[in-house]
mmCIF file of C-alpha atoms in Angstrom:
data_model
loop_
_atom_site.group_PDB
_atom_site.id
_atom_site.type_symbol
_atom_site.label_atom_id
_atom_site.label_comp_id
_atom_site.label_asym_id
_atom_site.label_seq_id
_atom_site.Cartn_x
_atom_site.Cartn_y
_atom_site.Cartn_z
ATOM 1 C CA MET U 22 -2.947 12.979 -9.554
ATOM 2 C CA VAL U 23 -6.419 11.946 -8.427
ATOM 3 C CA GLY U 24 -6.547 11.971 -4.688
ATOM 4 C CA GLY U 25 -4.921 14.351 -2.138
ATOM 5 C CA GLY U 26 -3.620 11.900 0.410
ATOM 6 C CA GLN U 27 -0.108 11.190 1.657
ATOM 7 C CA LEU U 28 0.829 9.280 -1.527
ATOM 8 C CA ALA U 29 0.143 12.314 -3.623
ATOM 9 C CA ARG U 30 2.000 14.390 -1.022
ATOM 10 C CA MET U 31 5.132 12.295 -1.386
ATOM 11 C CA THR U 32 4.765 12.005 -5.171
ATOM 12 C CA HIS U 33 4.756 15.828 -5.208
ATOM 13 C CA GLN U 34 8.140 15.849 -3.390
ATOM 14 C CA ALA U 35 9.553 13.504 -6.039
ATOM 15 C CA ALA U 36 7.960 15.685 -8.864
ATOM 16 C CA ILE U 37 9.864 18.691 -7.662
ATOM 17 C CA ALA U 38 13.203 17.161 -8.119
ATOM 18 C CA LEU U 39 12.254 16.058 -11.623
ATOM 19 C CA GLY U 40 11.228 19.554 -12.646
ATOM 20 C CA GLN U 41 7.477 18.485 -12.781
ATOM 21 C CA ARG U 42 4.441 20.161 -11.436
ATOM 22 C CA LEU U 43 1.890 17.867 -9.857
ATOM 23 C CA ARG U 44 -1.741 18.998 -9.948
ATOM 24 C CA VAL U 45 -3.861 17.346 -7.239
ATOM 25 C CA LEU U 46 -7.608 16.571 -7.214
ATOM 26 C CA ALA U 47 -8.394 16.891 -3.489
ATOM 27 C CA THR U 48 -11.739 16.999 -1.634
ATOM 28 C CA ALA U 49 -10.527 19.814 0.675
ATOM 29 C CA THR U 50 -7.603 22.263 1.072
ATOM 30 C CA ASP U 51 -6.302 20.614 4.237
ATOM 31 C CA GLU U 52 -5.709 17.250 2.611
ATOM 32 C CA PRO U 53 -1.990 16.095 2.877
ATOM 33 C CA ALA U 54 -1.089 16.821 -0.771
ATOM 34 C CA ALA U 55 -3.171 20.042 -0.938
ATOM 35 C CA GLN U 56 -1.072 21.484 1.845
ATOM 36 C CA VAL U 57 2.091 21.310 -0.151
ATOM 37 C CA THR U 58 1.314 21.962 -3.831
ATOM 38 C CA SER U 59 -0.062 25.196 -5.193
ATOM 39 C CA ASP U 60 -1.931 23.496 -8.171
ATOM 40 C CA VAL U 61 -4.962 22.015 -6.471
ATOM 41 C CA VAL U 62 -8.500 21.189 -7.864
ATOM 42 C CA ILE U 63 -11.177 20.799 -5.180
ATOM 43 C CA GLY U 64 -13.658 18.226 -6.257
ATOM 44 C CA SER U 65 -14.688 14.606 -6.330
ATOM 45 C CA HIS U 66 -13.134 11.541 -7.878
ATOM 46 C CA THR U 67 -16.661 10.420 -8.739
ATOM 47 C CA ASP U 68 -17.512 13.604 -10.750
ATOM 48 C CA LEU U 69 -16.616 13.615 -14.460
ATOM 49 C CA ASP U 70 -16.411 17.331 -14.687
ATOM 50 C CA ASP U 71 -14.015 17.437 -11.779
ATOM 51 C CA LEU U 72 -11.841 14.711 -13.299
ATOM 52 C CA ARG U 73 -11.810 16.794 -16.536
ATOM 53 C CA ARG U 74 -10.619 19.850 -14.675
ATOM 54 C CA VAL U 75 -7.736 18.108 -13.066
ATOM 55 C CA ALA U 76 -6.721 16.466 -16.322
ATOM 56 C CA THR U 77 -6.996 19.671 -18.616
ATOM 57 C CA GLY U 78 -3.489 20.207 -20.161
ATOM 58 C CA ALA U 79 -1.863 17.397 -18.102
ATOM 59 C CA THR U 80 0.774 15.161 -19.657
ATOM 60 C CA VAL U 81 -0.672 12.260 -17.780
ATOM 61 C CA LEU U 82 -3.381 11.522 -15.199
ATOM 62 C CA THR U 83 -2.547 9.071 -12.437
ATOM 63 C CA PHE U 84 -3.865 8.099 -8.919
ATOM 64 C CA ASP U 85 -3.349 8.333 -5.257
ATOM 65 C CA HIS U 86 -6.062 5.643 -4.813
ATOM 66 C CA GLU U 87 -8.019 3.223 -6.932
ATOM 67 C CA HIS U 88 -11.523 4.419 -6.289
ATOM 68 C CA VAL U 89 -12.220 6.338 -9.421
ATOM 69 C CA PRO U 90 -15.186 4.702 -11.383
ATOM 70 C CA GLY U 91 -13.896 2.850 -14.460
ATOM 71 C CA GLU U 92 -16.675 4.208 -16.691
ATOM 72 C CA LEU U 93 -15.532 7.760 -15.938
ATOM 73 C CA LEU U 94 -11.890 6.942 -16.810
ATOM 74 C CA ASP U 95 -13.051 5.262 -20.027
ATOM 75 C CA LYS U 96 -14.716 8.586 -21.050
ATOM 76 C CA LEU U 97 -11.430 10.432 -20.325
ATOM 77 C CA VAL U 98 -9.503 8.039 -22.381
ATOM 78 C CA ALA U 99 -12.039 8.532 -25.258
ATOM 79 C CA GLU U 100 -11.474 12.189 -24.923
ATOM 80 C CA GLY U 101 -7.737 11.865 -25.393
ATOM 81 C CA VAL U 102 -6.487 11.891 -21.799
ATOM 82 C CA ASN U 103 -3.429 9.792 -21.039
ATOM 83 C CA VAL U 104 -4.462 7.753 -18.027
ATOM 84 C CA ALA U 105 -1.880 5.624 -16.278
ATOM 85 C CA PRO U 106 -2.405 3.039 -15.179
ATOM 86 C CA PRO U 107 -4.962 2.647 -17.910
ATOM 87 C CA PRO U 108 -8.574 1.747 -16.854
ATOM 88 C CA ALA U 109 -8.363 -1.885 -18.207
ATOM 89 C CA ALA U 110 -5.432 -2.493 -15.915
ATOM 90 C CA LEU U 111 -6.719 -0.540 -12.931
ATOM 91 C CA ARG U 112 -9.983 -2.504 -12.560
ATOM 92 C CA HIS U 113 -7.849 -5.486 -11.380
ATOM 93 C CA ALA U 114 -6.873 -3.387 -8.319
ATOM 94 C CA GLN U 115 -10.476 -2.020 -7.903
ATOM 95 C CA ASP U 116 -12.421 -5.250 -7.883
ATOM 96 C CA LYS U 117 -11.152 -8.294 -5.989
ATOM 97 C CA LEU U 118 -13.348 -10.763 -7.915
ATOM 98 C CA VAL U 119 -12.080 -9.319 -11.232
ATOM 99 C CA MET U 120 -8.500 -9.673 -9.937
ATOM 100 C CA ARG U 121 -8.929 -13.181 -8.650
ATOM 101 C CA ARG U 122 -10.519 -14.499 -11.789
ATOM 102 C CA LYS U 123 -7.777 -12.963 -14.004
ATOM 103 C CA LEU U 124 -5.000 -14.220 -11.770
ATOM 104 C CA ALA U 125 -6.403 -17.660 -11.823
ATOM 105 C CA ALA U 126 -6.741 -17.460 -15.598
ATOM 106 C CA LEU U 127 -3.017 -16.452 -15.873
ATOM 107 C CA GLY U 128 -1.992 -19.359 -13.799
ATOM 108 C CA ALA U 129 -0.738 -17.196 -10.834
ATOM 109 C CA PRO U 130 -0.770 -18.921 -7.457
ATOM 110 C CA VAL U 131 -3.856 -17.780 -5.431
ATOM 111 C CA PRO U 132 -5.846 -19.134 -2.484
ATOM 112 C CA ARG U 133 -8.890 -21.159 -3.283
ATOM 113 C CA PHE U 134 -11.901 -18.781 -3.649
ATOM 114 C CA ALA U 135 -15.558 -18.663 -4.455
ATOM 115 C CA ALA U 136 -17.552 -15.662 -5.755
ATOM 116 C CA ILE U 137 -20.827 -14.774 -4.059
ATOM 117 C CA GLU U 138 -22.516 -12.017 -6.102
ATOM 118 C CA THR U 139 -26.070 -12.366 -4.928
ATOM 119 C CA ALA U 140 -28.057 -14.098 -2.158
ATOM 120 C CA ALA U 141 -28.682 -16.870 -4.552
ATOM 121 C CA GLY U 142 -25.127 -17.766 -4.309
ATOM 122 C CA MET U 143 -25.341 -18.911 -0.655
ATOM 123 C CA PRO U 144 -25.431 -22.598 -1.429
ATOM 124 C CA ALA U 145 -22.118 -22.193 -3.293
ATOM 125 C CA LEU U 146 -20.688 -20.686 0.004
ATOM 126 C CA ASP U 147 -21.948 -23.810 1.971
ATOM 127 C CA GLU U 148 -20.170 -25.934 -0.596
ATOM 128 C CA PHE U 149 -16.886 -23.982 -0.453
ATOM 129 C CA GLY U 150 -17.009 -24.069 3.368
ATOM 130 C CA ALA U 151 -17.190 -27.905 3.215
ATOM 131 C CA GLN U 152 -14.179 -27.942 0.863
ATOM 132 C CA THR U 153 -12.050 -25.586 3.086
ATOM 133 C CA GLY U 154 -13.076 -26.965 6.531
ATOM 134 C CA GLY U 155 -14.961 -23.803 7.454
ATOM 135 C CA ALA U 156 -12.117 -21.279 8.174
ATOM 136 C CA MET U 157 -12.438 -18.565 5.567
ATOM 137 C CA VAL U 158 -11.739 -14.904 4.749
ATOM 138 C CA VAL U 159 -14.703 -12.942 3.559
ATOM 139 C CA LYS U 160 -13.961 -9.717 1.467
ATOM 140 C CA ALA U 161 -15.993 -7.059 -0.029
ATOM 141 C CA ALA U 162 -15.131 -7.192 -3.729
ATOM 142 C CA ARG U 163 -14.872 -3.379 -3.922
ATOM 143 C CA GLY U 164 -14.063 -0.475 -1.599
ATOM 144 C CA GLY U 165 -12.124 -2.098 1.270
ATOM 145 C CA TYR U 166 -8.784 -1.084 2.601
ATOM 146 C CA ASP U 167 -6.642 -1.215 5.814
ATOM 147 C CA GLY U 168 -8.691 -4.204 7.138
ATOM 148 C CA ARG U 169 -12.077 -2.597 6.254
ATOM 149 C CA GLY U 170 -14.236 -4.827 4.130
ATOM 150 C CA VAL U 171 -12.477 -7.979 5.488
ATOM 151 C CA SER U 172 -13.913 -10.534 7.831
ATOM 152 C CA ILE U 173 -11.996 -13.540 9.170
ATOM 153 C CA VAL U 174 -14.497 -16.370 10.184
ATOM 154 C CA ASP U 175 -14.130 -19.792 11.638
ATOM 155 C CA ASP U 176 -17.229 -21.425 10.113
ATOM 156 C CA VAL U 177 -19.889 -21.302 7.568
ATOM 157 C CA ALA U 178 -22.276 -19.612 9.848
ATOM 158 C CA GLY U 179 -19.903 -16.736 10.382
ATOM 159 C CA ALA U 180 -19.227 -16.551 6.700
ATOM 160 C CA ARG U 181 -22.958 -16.439 5.925
ATOM 161 C CA ALA U 182 -23.386 -13.498 8.242
ATOM 162 C CA ALA U 183 -20.431 -11.612 6.754
ATOM 163 C CA VAL U 184 -21.535 -12.244 3.237
ATOM 164 C CA ALA U 185 -25.054 -11.087 3.951
ATOM 165 C CA ASP U 186 -23.708 -7.825 5.354
ATOM 166 C CA TYR U 187 -21.587 -7.104 2.326
ATOM 167 C CA LEU U 188 -24.399 -8.025 -0.057
ATOM 168 C CA ALA U 189 -26.827 -5.847 1.827
ATOM 169 C CA SER U 190 -24.638 -2.870 1.112
ATOM 170 C CA GLY U 191 -24.681 -3.741 -2.626
ATOM 171 C CA VAL U 192 -21.188 -5.102 -2.940
ATOM 172 C CA PRO U 193 -20.407 -8.681 -4.299
ATOM 173 C CA VAL U 194 -18.224 -10.836 -2.171
ATOM 174 C CA LEU U 195 -15.033 -12.785 -2.512
ATOM 175 C CA VAL U 196 -14.587 -15.764 -0.190
ATOM 176 C CA GLU U 197 -11.185 -17.330 0.224
ATOM 177 C CA GLU U 198 -9.791 -20.225 2.148
ATOM 178 C CA ARG U 199 -7.736 -19.152 5.257
ATOM 179 C CA VAL U 200 -4.232 -20.315 4.319
ATOM 180 C CA ALA U 201 -1.794 -21.495 6.911
ATOM 181 C CA MET U 202 0.478 -18.483 6.677
ATOM 182 C CA ARG U 203 3.894 -17.937 7.869
ATOM 183 C CA ARG U 204 4.012 -14.206 7.016
ATOM 184 C CA GLU U 205 3.097 -11.621 4.444
ATOM 185 C CA LEU U 206 5.291 -10.285 1.834
ATOM 186 C CA SER U 207 5.196 -7.607 -0.909
ATOM 187 C CA ALA U 208 6.770 -7.660 -4.340
ATOM 188 C CA LEU U 209 6.937 -4.018 -5.680
ATOM 189 C CA VAL U 210 7.727 -3.337 -9.263
ATOM 190 C CA ALA U 211 7.238 -0.652 -11.881
ATOM 191 C CA ARG U 212 6.444 -0.750 -15.597
ATOM 192 C CA SER U 213 6.680 1.981 -18.235
ATOM 193 C CA PRO U 214 4.552 2.281 -21.391
ATOM 194 C CA PHE U 215 7.661 1.301 -23.346
ATOM 195 C CA GLY U 216 7.569 -2.064 -21.410
ATOM 196 C CA GLN U 217 10.567 -1.568 -19.233
ATOM 197 C CA GLY U 218 10.245 -3.172 -15.876
ATOM 198 C CA ALA U 219 12.078 -2.814 -12.613
ATOM 199 C CA ALA U 220 11.751 -4.598 -9.256
ATOM 200 C CA TRP U 221 12.823 -3.699 -5.768
ATOM 201 C CA PRO U 222 13.859 -6.317 -3.153
ATOM 202 C CA VAL U 223 10.863 -8.296 -1.827
ATOM 203 C CA VAL U 224 9.952 -7.164 1.676
ATOM 204 C CA GLU U 225 8.134 -8.523 4.683
ATOM 205 C CA THR U 226 5.078 -6.610 5.872
ATOM 206 C CA VAL U 227 3.856 -6.894 9.402
ATOM 207 C CA GLN U 228 0.190 -6.612 9.870
ATOM 208 C CA GLN U 229 -1.977 -5.816 12.934
ATOM 209 C CA ASP U 230 -5.801 -5.666 12.662
ATOM 210 C CA GLY U 231 -5.468 -5.521 8.869
ATOM 211 C CA ILE U 232 -3.126 -2.527 8.953
ATOM 212 C CA CYS U 233 0.518 -2.575 7.999
ATOM 213 C CA VAL U 234 2.549 -1.518 10.936
ATOM 214 C CA ALA U 235 6.087 -2.254 9.851
ATOM 215 C CA VAL U 236 8.098 -3.338 6.711
ATOM 216 C CA ILE U 237 11.508 -5.019 6.639
ATOM 217 C CA ALA U 238 13.475 -4.738 3.432
ATOM 218 C CA PRO U 239 14.677 -7.125 2.293
ATOM 219 C CA ALA U 240 12.481 -9.794 3.803
ATOM 220 C CA PRO U 241 14.583 -11.727 6.396
ATOM 221 C CA GLU U 242 15.336 -15.378 5.762
ATOM 222 C CA LEU U 243 13.649 -15.356 2.344
ATOM 223 C CA SER U 244 15.567 -17.618 -0.067
ATOM 224 C CA ASP U 245 17.038 -16.191 -3.147
ATOM 225 C CA GLU U 246 14.946 -18.617 -5.260
ATOM 226 C CA SER U 247 11.655 -17.479 -3.541
ATOM 227 C CA ALA U 248 12.643 -13.813 -3.803
ATOM 228 C CA ALA U 249 13.430 -14.065 -7.493
ATOM 229 C CA ALA U 250 10.188 -15.957 -8.159
ATOM 230 C CA ALA U 251 8.175 -13.286 -6.417
ATOM 231 C CA GLN U 252 9.833 -10.529 -8.428
ATOM 232 C CA GLN U 253 9.398 -12.431 -11.673
ATOM 233 C CA LEU U 254 5.696 -13.045 -10.835
ATOM 234 C CA ALA U 255 5.170 -9.386 -10.095
ATOM 235 C CA LEU U 256 6.860 -8.268 -13.350
ATOM 236 C CA ARG U 257 4.831 -10.838 -15.343
ATOM 237 C CA LEU U 258 1.571 -9.578 -13.910
ATOM 238 C CA ALA U 259 2.621 -5.968 -14.502
ATOM 239 C CA ASP U 260 3.135 -6.967 -18.184
ATOM 240 C CA GLU U 261 0.148 -9.171 -18.626
ATOM 241 C CA LEU U 262 -2.218 -6.777 -17.044
ATOM 242 C CA GLY U 263 -0.786 -3.617 -18.931
ATOM 243 C CA VAL U 264 0.270 -1.710 -15.860
ATOM 244 C CA VAL U 265 1.834 1.668 -16.154
ATOM 245 C CA GLY U 266 3.398 2.909 -13.006
ATOM 246 C CA VAL U 267 4.081 1.129 -9.750
ATOM 247 C CA LEU U 268 2.411 -2.309 -8.903
ATOM 248 C CA ALA U 269 2.499 -3.849 -5.522
ATOM 249 C CA VAL U 270 1.871 -7.573 -5.375
ATOM 250 C CA GLU U 271 0.891 -8.458 -1.831
ATOM 251 C CA LEU U 272 1.685 -12.121 -1.029
ATOM 252 C CA PHE U 273 1.197 -14.735 1.539
ATOM 253 C CA GLU U 274 4.044 -16.993 2.378
ATOM 254 C CA THR U 275 2.601 -20.279 3.633
ATOM 255 C CA VAL U 276 4.059 -22.531 6.331
ATOM 256 C CA ASP U 277 5.155 -24.823 3.441
ATOM 257 C CA GLY U 278 7.077 -21.943 1.703
ATOM 258 C CA GLU U 279 4.611 -21.484 -1.059
ATOM 259 C CA LEU U 280 3.839 -17.882 -2.212
ATOM 260 C CA LEU U 281 0.261 -17.027 -2.964
ATOM 261 C CA VAL U 282 -1.018 -13.623 -4.376
ATOM 262 C CA ASN U 283 -3.224 -11.729 -1.801
ATOM 263 C CA GLU U 284 -3.949 -8.464 -3.475
ATOM 264 C CA LEU U 285 -2.703 -5.874 -6.032
ATOM 265 C CA ALA U 286 -2.297 -2.190 -5.709
ATOM 266 C CA MET U 287 -1.535 -0.049 -8.875
ATOM 267 C CA ARG U 288 0.079 3.077 -7.269
ATOM 268 C CA PRO U 289 2.682 3.835 -4.725
ATOM 269 C CA HIS U 290 2.095 1.562 -1.783
ATOM 270 C CA ASN U 291 2.648 1.503 1.886
ATOM 271 C CA SER U 292 5.072 -1.444 1.457
ATOM 272 C CA GLY U 293 7.243 0.793 -0.640
ATOM 273 C CA HIS U 294 7.755 3.685 1.771
ATOM 274 C CA TRP U 295 11.189 2.260 2.831
ATOM 275 C CA THR U 296 12.444 3.147 -0.646
ATOM 276 C CA MET U 297 12.339 6.900 0.098
ATOM 277 C CA ASP U 298 15.502 6.406 2.221
ATOM 278 C CA GLY U 299 16.667 2.868 1.534
ATOM 279 C CA ALA U 300 16.681 2.442 -2.320
ATOM 280 C CA ALA U 301 18.549 4.117 -5.067
ATOM 281 C CA THR U 302 15.141 5.292 -6.594
ATOM 282 C CA SER U 303 12.130 5.819 -4.439
ATOM 283 C CA GLN U 304 8.761 4.426 -5.464
ATOM 284 C CA PHE U 305 7.419 7.847 -5.890
ATOM 285 C CA GLU U 306 10.113 8.954 -8.209
ATOM 286 C CA GLN U 307 9.795 5.716 -10.099
ATOM 287 C CA HIS U 308 6.045 6.003 -10.505
ATOM 288 C CA LEU U 309 6.593 9.395 -12.178
ATOM 289 C CA ARG U 310 9.410 8.053 -14.316
ATOM 290 C CA ALA U 311 7.057 5.273 -15.338
ATOM 291 C CA VAL U 312 3.873 7.301 -16.156
ATOM 292 C CA LEU U 313 5.999 9.861 -18.037
ATOM 293 C CA ASP U 314 7.763 7.042 -19.879
ATOM 294 C CA TYR U 315 11.265 7.954 -18.704
ATOM 295 C CA PRO U 316 13.728 5.272 -18.358
ATOM 296 C CA LEU U 317 13.254 3.574 -14.939
ATOM 297 C CA GLY U 318 15.667 4.201 -12.106
ATOM 298 C CA ALA U 319 17.839 1.691 -10.192
ATOM 299 C CA THR U 320 16.099 -0.233 -7.489
ATOM 300 C CA ASP U 321 19.210 -1.333 -5.575
ATOM 301 C CA PRO U 322 19.084 -0.931 -1.729
ATOM 302 C CA VAL U 323 21.581 1.552 -0.367
ATOM 303 C CA VAL U 324 22.129 -0.363 2.873
ATOM 304 C CA PRO U 325 21.892 -4.060 3.822
ATOM 305 C CA VAL U 326 18.498 -3.543 5.725
ATOM 306 C CA THR U 327 15.943 -0.822 6.107
ATOM 307 C CA VAL U 328 12.927 -0.939 8.369
ATOM 308 C CA MET U 329 9.912 1.223 7.933
ATOM 309 C CA ALA U 330 7.454 1.697 10.840
ATOM 310 C CA ASN U 331 3.978 3.375 10.412
ATOM 311 C CA VAL U 332 3.041 6.111 12.821
ATOM 312 C CA LEU U 333 -0.594 5.449 13.781
ATOM 313 C CA GLY U 334 -2.838 7.829 15.707
ATOM 314 C CA ALA U 335 -3.011 6.768 19.376
ATOM 315 C CA PRO U 336 -6.300 6.003 21.205
ATOM 316 C CA GLU U 337 -6.014 9.430 22.840
ATOM 317 C CA PRO U 338 -4.062 12.152 21.118
ATOM 318 C CA PRO U 339 -0.959 13.193 23.380
ATOM 319 C CA ALA U 340 -1.066 16.490 25.151
ATOM 320 C CA MET U 341 2.455 17.047 23.762
ATOM 321 C CA THR U 342 2.529 18.637 20.323
ATOM 322 C CA ILE U 343 3.962 16.596 17.353
ATOM 323 C CA ASP U 344 6.812 19.261 17.113
ATOM 324 C CA GLU U 345 7.847 18.746 20.709
ATOM 325 C CA ARG U 346 7.681 14.892 20.232
ATOM 326 C CA LEU U 347 9.940 15.285 17.232
ATOM 327 C CA HIS U 348 12.420 17.096 19.443
ATOM 328 C CA HIS U 349 12.635 14.229 21.937
ATOM 329 C CA LEU U 350 12.544 11.645 19.102
ATOM 330 C CA PHE U 351 15.490 13.046 17.348
ATOM 331 C CA ALA U 352 17.397 13.425 20.590
ATOM 332 C CA ARG U 353 17.023 9.702 21.220
ATOM 333 C CA TYR U 354 17.034 8.453 17.679
ATOM 334 C CA PRO U 355 19.176 10.871 15.628
ATOM 335 C CA ASP U 356 19.272 8.400 12.616
ATOM 336 C CA ALA U 357 15.434 8.265 12.227
ATOM 337 C CA ARG U 358 14.207 9.409 8.941
ATOM 338 C CA VAL U 359 10.700 10.903 9.628
ATOM 339 C CA HIS U 360 8.050 11.473 7.076
ATOM 340 C CA LEU U 361 4.810 13.164 8.447
ATOM 341 C CA TYR U 362 1.623 13.584 6.290
ATOM 342 C CA GLY U 363 0.105 16.719 7.811
ATOM 343 C CA LYS U 364 -2.915 14.808 8.994
ATOM 344 C CA ASP U 365 -5.052 15.285 12.185
ATOM 345 C CA GLU U 366 -4.405 12.619 14.702
ATOM 346 C CA ARG U 367 -7.197 10.023 15.011
ATOM 347 C CA PRO U 368 -7.064 6.554 16.581
ATOM 348 C CA GLY U 369 -5.401 4.099 14.124
ATOM 349 C CA ARG U 370 -4.990 6.755 11.327
ATOM 350 C CA LYS U 371 -1.755 6.613 9.437
ATOM 351 C CA ILE U 372 -0.178 10.076 10.276
ATOM 352 C CA GLY U 373 3.329 9.393 9.054
ATOM 353 C CA HIS U 374 6.190 6.857 8.873
ATOM 354 C CA ILE U 375 9.724 6.395 10.123
ATOM 355 C CA ASN U 376 12.661 4.834 8.269
ATOM 356 C CA LEU U 377 15.754 3.363 9.967
ATOM 357 C CA LEU U 378 18.643 2.103 7.896
ATOM 358 C CA GLY U 379 21.022 -0.617 9.031
ATOM 359 C CA ASP U 380 24.480 -1.818 7.912
ATOM 360 C CA ASP U 381 23.964 -5.474 8.986
ATOM 361 C CA ALA U 382 21.109 -7.562 7.609
ATOM 362 C CA ALA U 383 21.499 -9.814 10.498
ATOM 363 C CA GLY U 384 20.335 -7.076 12.815
ATOM 364 C CA SER U 385 16.964 -6.587 11.153
ATOM 365 C CA ALA U 386 15.158 -7.610 14.300
ATOM 366 C CA GLU U 387 16.961 -5.116 16.532
ATOM 367 C CA LEU U 388 16.468 -2.399 13.733
ATOM 368 C CA ARG U 389 12.715 -3.249 13.704
ATOM 369 C CA GLU U 390 12.463 -2.880 17.475
ATOM 370 C CA ARG U 391 14.134 0.675 17.263
ATOM 371 C CA ALA U 392 11.811 1.770 14.543
ATOM 372 C CA GLU U 393 8.690 0.517 16.244
ATOM 373 C CA ASN U 394 9.974 2.338 19.425
ATOM 374 C CA ALA U 395 10.348 5.482 17.614
ATOM 375 C CA ALA U 396 6.969 5.314 15.854
ATOM 376 C CA HIS U 397 5.259 4.470 19.254
ATOM 377 C CA TRP U 398 6.770 7.649 20.714
ATOM 378 C CA LEU U 399 5.585 9.829 17.912
ATOM 379 C CA SER U 400 2.018 8.282 18.142
ATOM 380 C CA HIS U 401 1.625 8.358 21.930
ATOM 381 C CA GLY U 402 4.248 10.780 23.373
ATOM 382 C CA GLU U 403 5.574 8.119 25.624
ATOM 383 C CA TRP U 404 8.281 5.459 25.307
ATOM 384 C CA ARG U 405 7.505 1.913 25.171
ATOM 385 C CA ALA U 406 8.382 -0.199 28.283
ATOM 386 C CA GLY U 407 11.865 -1.575 27.959
ATOM 387 C CA ASP U 408 13.003 0.939 25.378
ATOM 388 C CA ASP U 409 16.653 1.220 25.967
ATOM 389 C CA ALA U 410 17.959 3.545 23.254
ATOM 390 C CA GLU U 411 21.597 3.294 24.322
ATOM 391 C CA ARG U 412 21.483 -0.439 24.066
ATOM 392 C CA GLN U 413 19.738 -0.313 20.684
ATOM 393 C CA ARG U 414 21.974 2.219 19.064
#
């Protein structure tokens, strides 16, 4: 697996149960996955020789992130390396303009958009702003994540400034209309080289400042028809794009109930962390099954509702150690399923997540409150105001 982050760490856990050994390409020995696997190659995902070293003798090469240059992956494929997902598919998760154009060509529902690839495209931005009324979302076509590389603007002047900044860094720009959104959803699926597909329940993702803070599975008050449509769309895109492995299709649900594709990720995804405890097969095991061309596992939820809350680094790291915080957390929330990543605590950094399982789908709001309380404690070393564990249990 290229990348030594938390996704590789949790994939390693799944690999153990399948009798597989996961070799990791990490940049340093203290990266999350490098801490737990003995087979580590230290190097860069932008260096062809390092990629060759991690791929030598491997059954398949897969990814913790999508930032490996496509031309390097093409060379590996030419040399006989089994790359999954293949470079032709992965480029749709690497470049937002490539993705948007392909989705539009496939007839998938997407927000209205414009491509600004050079400063000469500014007049097209003015025209697009006039069409959309000025409120737009400006995205760097490559390299952004967790809110980085995304600017929300209210008018053409703001869009021009954001576009100029991204173009100055050498990155083309995707400009989209700002849709009237009710919430964000995620349809997570997997596809094998054989062509088998599997879909988990559609989930609601809760975003703050461009970062996912919580996931509710399944998405509350989503009609069966909309859920099925989102799953079928994700499965169709996986097939049309030739995905091998897990595919996350991030969606906007508009105030009118329409579903629009926001972004794609071709790897295990934050919106699927709930599956580690809440589904028959976790996304990490499923990703391995898919890239190894095993039959895919069942995706049924094991309880009516699961809530995942991300543990984000606090503005100031608590004086209390994470170990001591765990003692207090488990005393108050004995049902919390904690997954820590072995990362240093920095403001806003994802250092772990917590899953809570519920036996009543109608209680998803209460379960979310408990999960967010637990995550806040692990982040800050203090309980949120009004946190009454006895009432919530």
